Short mmCIF file of N, CA and C in Angstrom, two decimals:
data_model
loop_
_atom_site.label_atom_id
_atom_site.label_comp_id
_atom_site.label_asym_id
_atom_site.label_seq_id
_atom_site.Cartn_x
_atom_site.Cartn_y
_atom_site.Cartn_z
N UNK A 194 -77.01 -99.13 98.63
CA UNK A 194 -77.48 -99.12 99.59
C UNK A 194 -75.94 -98.53 100.47
N UNK A 195 -76.52 -97.72 101.11
CA UNK A 195 -74.67 -96.97 101.80
C UNK A 195 -74.86 -96.97 103.11
N UNK A 196 -73.62 -97.29 103.90
CA UNK A 196 -74.63 -97.91 105.02
C UNK A 196 -73.24 -97.08 105.91
N UNK A 197 -73.35 -95.91 107.17
CA UNK A 197 -72.59 -95.23 107.92
C UNK A 197 -71.60 -96.40 108.96
N UNK A 198 -72.22 -97.41 108.86
CA UNK A 198 -71.54 -98.64 110.37
C UNK A 198 -70.88 -99.58 108.99
N UNK A 199 -70.09 -100.77 110.48
CA UNK A 199 -69.37 -101.22 109.31
C UNK A 199 -69.89 -102.87 108.89
N UNK A 200 -70.98 -102.35 109.59
CA UNK A 200 -72.52 -103.99 109.37
C UNK A 200 -73.84 -103.73 107.82
N UNK A 201 -73.81 -104.42 107.64
CA UNK A 201 -75.47 -104.05 107.52
C UNK A 201 -76.63 -105.51 107.25
N UNK A 202 -78.05 -105.06 107.06
CA UNK A 202 -78.21 -106.67 106.98
C UNK A 202 -79.35 -106.49 105.54
N UNK A 203 -79.01 -107.55 104.72
CA UNK A 203 -80.16 -107.67 103.96
C UNK A 203 -81.22 -108.66 104.03
N UNK A 204 -82.83 -107.78 104.00
CA UNK A 204 -83.76 -109.56 103.61
C UNK A 204 -84.57 -108.88 102.55
N UNK A 205 -84.93 -110.14 102.53
CA UNK A 205 -86.08 -110.18 102.01
C UNK A 205 -88.25 -110.09 102.80
N UNK A 206 -88.26 -109.49 102.09
CA UNK A 206 -89.44 -108.46 102.60
C UNK A 206 -90.93 -109.90 103.44
N UNK A 207 -91.07 -110.42 101.42
CA UNK A 207 -92.09 -111.80 101.86
C UNK A 207 -91.68 -113.19 102.04
N UNK A 208 -92.04 -113.73 102.40
CA UNK A 208 -92.48 -115.27 102.44
C UNK A 208 -92.03 -116.19 101.55
N UNK A 209 -90.73 -116.61 101.04
CA UNK A 209 -91.01 -117.45 100.11
C UNK A 209 -90.53 -119.34 100.37
N UNK A 210 -90.22 -120.28 99.23
CA UNK A 210 -90.12 -120.84 99.63
C UNK A 210 -88.71 -120.95 99.93
N UNK A 211 -88.00 -120.59 99.16
CA UNK A 211 -86.49 -120.76 99.29
C UNK A 211 -85.63 -119.64 99.03
N UNK A 212 -84.44 -119.16 99.95
CA UNK A 212 -84.00 -118.51 99.71
C UNK A 212 -82.25 -118.69 99.32
N UNK A 213 -82.11 -118.05 97.85
CA UNK A 213 -80.38 -118.56 97.89
C UNK A 213 -79.45 -117.13 97.21
N UNK A 214 -78.51 -116.72 98.63
CA UNK A 214 -77.63 -115.60 98.23
C UNK A 214 -76.93 -115.92 97.90
N UNK A 215 -75.87 -114.39 97.01
CA UNK A 215 -74.57 -115.37 96.68
C UNK A 215 -73.80 -115.37 97.27
N UNK A 216 -73.61 -114.61 99.13
CA UNK A 216 -72.69 -115.51 99.71
C UNK A 216 -72.78 -116.62 99.91
N UNK A 217 -74.25 -117.52 99.61
CA UNK A 217 -74.16 -119.41 99.51
C UNK A 217 -75.27 -119.33 101.17
N UNK A 218 -75.44 -118.27 102.03
CA UNK A 218 -76.60 -117.91 102.54
C UNK A 218 -78.04 -118.82 101.78
N UNK A 219 -78.82 -119.57 103.14
CA UNK A 219 -80.41 -119.86 101.99
C UNK A 219 -81.73 -119.08 103.62
N UNK A 220 -80.86 -118.67 103.79
CA UNK A 220 -81.55 -117.87 104.78
C UNK A 220 -82.79 -116.46 104.08
N UNK A 221 -83.75 -115.97 105.04
CA UNK A 221 -83.85 -115.24 104.19
C UNK A 221 -83.46 -113.60 105.34
N UNK A 222 -82.89 -113.17 105.66
CA UNK A 222 -82.01 -112.27 106.34
C UNK A 222 -80.48 -112.69 106.31
N UNK A 223 -79.76 -112.19 105.81
CA UNK A 223 -78.05 -111.85 105.97
C UNK A 223 -77.84 -111.19 106.29
N UNK A 224 -76.12 -111.29 107.69
CA UNK A 224 -75.45 -110.01 107.71
C UNK A 224 -74.06 -109.71 107.04
N UNK A 225 -73.86 -108.81 106.37
CA UNK A 225 -72.55 -108.99 106.02
C UNK A 225 -72.01 -107.25 106.24
N UNK A 226 -70.58 -107.61 105.66
CA UNK A 226 -69.90 -106.39 107.01
C UNK A 226 -68.61 -106.25 105.53
N UNK A 227 -68.95 -106.41 104.62
CA UNK A 227 -67.55 -106.07 103.10
C UNK A 227 -69.29 -105.01 102.30
N UNK A 228 -68.39 -104.44 101.86
CA UNK A 228 -69.04 -103.41 100.59
C UNK A 228 -68.95 -104.76 99.45
N UNK A 229 -69.83 -104.61 98.63
CA UNK A 229 -70.08 -105.68 96.94
C UNK A 229 -71.35 -104.90 96.62
N UNK A 230 -71.46 -106.19 95.44
CA UNK A 230 -72.35 -106.56 95.45
C UNK A 230 -73.54 -107.61 95.32
N UNK A 231 -74.43 -107.75 95.76
CA UNK A 231 -75.13 -108.65 96.51
C UNK A 231 -76.52 -109.21 95.80
N UNK A 232 -76.60 -110.68 96.14
CA UNK A 232 -77.87 -110.80 95.00
C UNK A 232 -78.39 -112.25 95.88
N UNK A 233 -80.36 -112.48 95.48
CA UNK A 233 -80.79 -113.60 95.75
C UNK A 233 -81.81 -113.58 95.24
N UNK A 234 -81.82 -115.04 95.28
CA UNK A 234 -82.80 -115.60 94.34
C UNK A 234 -83.73 -115.82 95.08
N UNK A 235 -85.33 -116.23 94.83
CA UNK A 235 -86.19 -116.90 95.70
C UNK A 235 -87.40 -117.41 94.68
N UNK A 236 -87.15 -118.73 95.80
CA UNK A 236 -88.73 -119.40 95.26
C UNK A 236 -90.46 -119.11 95.01
N UNK A 237 -91.08 -118.36 94.60
CA UNK A 237 -92.68 -118.61 95.37
C UNK A 237 -93.20 -119.33 96.45
N UNK A 238 -93.55 -119.64 97.14
CA UNK A 238 -94.48 -120.39 97.74
C UNK A 238 -95.47 -121.38 97.54
N UNK A 239 -96.32 -120.56 96.43
CA UNK A 239 -97.54 -120.58 95.56
C UNK A 239 -97.26 -121.83 94.71
N UNK A 240 -96.16 -121.37 93.75
CA UNK A 240 -94.96 -122.13 92.96
C UNK A 240 -94.17 -122.25 92.59
N UNK A 241 -93.44 -123.52 92.72
CA UNK A 241 -91.72 -124.14 92.20
C UNK A 241 -91.66 -122.99 91.53
N UNK A 242 -92.43 -122.83 90.59
CA UNK A 242 -91.91 -122.43 88.73
C UNK A 242 -91.38 -121.20 88.69
N UNK A 243 -92.13 -120.52 89.52
CA UNK A 243 -92.35 -118.68 89.70
C UNK A 243 -90.15 -118.56 90.17
N UNK A 244 -90.03 -118.31 90.40
CA UNK A 244 -88.92 -117.38 90.68
C UNK A 244 -88.66 -116.30 90.77
N UNK A 245 -87.83 -115.61 91.44
CA UNK A 245 -87.36 -114.05 91.62
C UNK A 245 -85.90 -113.65 92.05
N UNK A 246 -85.75 -112.72 91.31
CA UNK A 246 -83.85 -111.93 92.16
C UNK A 246 -83.78 -110.98 91.91
N UNK A 247 -82.67 -110.37 93.07
CA UNK A 247 -82.83 -109.35 93.27
C UNK A 247 -81.34 -108.41 93.15
N UNK A 248 -80.81 -107.34 93.61
CA UNK A 248 -78.91 -107.39 94.09
C UNK A 248 -79.15 -106.15 94.52
N UNK A 249 -78.67 -105.88 95.29
CA UNK A 249 -78.14 -104.68 96.52
C UNK A 249 -76.47 -104.72 96.09
N UNK A 250 -76.36 -103.14 95.91
CA UNK A 250 -74.88 -102.38 95.90
C UNK A 250 -75.29 -102.04 96.80
N UNK A 251 -74.31 -102.13 97.93
CA UNK A 251 -73.28 -102.10 99.28
C UNK A 251 -72.15 -101.12 99.55
N UNK A 252 -71.98 -100.27 99.80
CA UNK A 252 -70.52 -99.11 99.85
C UNK A 252 -71.10 -98.92 101.39
N UNK A 253 -70.24 -98.75 101.51
CA UNK A 253 -70.10 -98.19 103.43
C UNK A 253 -69.47 -96.83 103.71
N UNK A 254 -70.27 -95.97 104.30
CA UNK A 254 -68.98 -94.72 104.39
C UNK A 254 -67.89 -94.44 105.58
N UNK A 255 -66.73 -93.91 105.59
CA UNK A 255 -65.94 -94.25 106.50
C UNK A 255 -66.70 -93.14 107.54
N UNK A 256 -66.26 -93.72 108.43
CA UNK A 256 -67.19 -92.30 109.73
C UNK A 256 -65.72 -91.55 110.12
N UNK A 257 -65.65 -89.87 110.20
CA UNK A 257 -65.17 -89.12 110.69
C UNK A 257 -64.72 -88.88 111.45
N UNK A 258 -64.07 -88.72 112.29
CA UNK A 258 -63.29 -88.85 113.21
C UNK A 258 -64.02 -87.68 114.60
N UNK A 259 -64.52 -87.51 115.44
CA UNK A 259 -64.79 -85.79 115.80
C UNK A 259 -63.85 -84.70 116.07
N UNK A 260 -63.72 -83.39 115.86
CA UNK A 260 -62.66 -82.77 115.76
C UNK A 260 -63.05 -82.24 116.39
N UNK A 261 -61.69 -81.86 118.07
CA UNK A 261 -62.29 -80.99 118.84
C UNK A 261 -61.00 -79.19 118.43
N UNK A 262 -61.65 -78.68 118.99
CA UNK A 262 -61.20 -77.28 119.05
C UNK A 262 -60.34 -76.75 120.69
N UNK A 263 -59.31 -76.43 120.25
CA UNK A 263 -58.44 -75.87 121.53
C UNK A 263 -58.12 -74.82 121.21
N UNK A 264 -58.48 -73.75 122.71
CA UNK A 264 -57.71 -72.84 122.47
C UNK A 264 -57.20 -72.32 123.60
N UNK A 265 -56.12 -71.33 123.17
CA UNK A 265 -54.94 -71.34 124.19
C UNK A 265 -55.80 -70.00 125.61
N UNK A 266 -55.53 -70.58 126.14
CA UNK A 266 -55.92 -69.54 127.58
C UNK A 266 -54.44 -68.86 128.38
#
């Protein structure tokens, strides 16, 4: 994930019994403001024996300020 802003929202599409993010959060989505690798472990609602995980690599682009061209008159 490459973000032009200084924050990003990482979320899980489906509903699960529990969520465990590498940040320590236990919610369906998290807000982040630092680049890095984030992961989430989830437990399925139908069977608590089914667990899944996913990893997100996040980087933030530096916004280049606009350039102004001034002409002599």
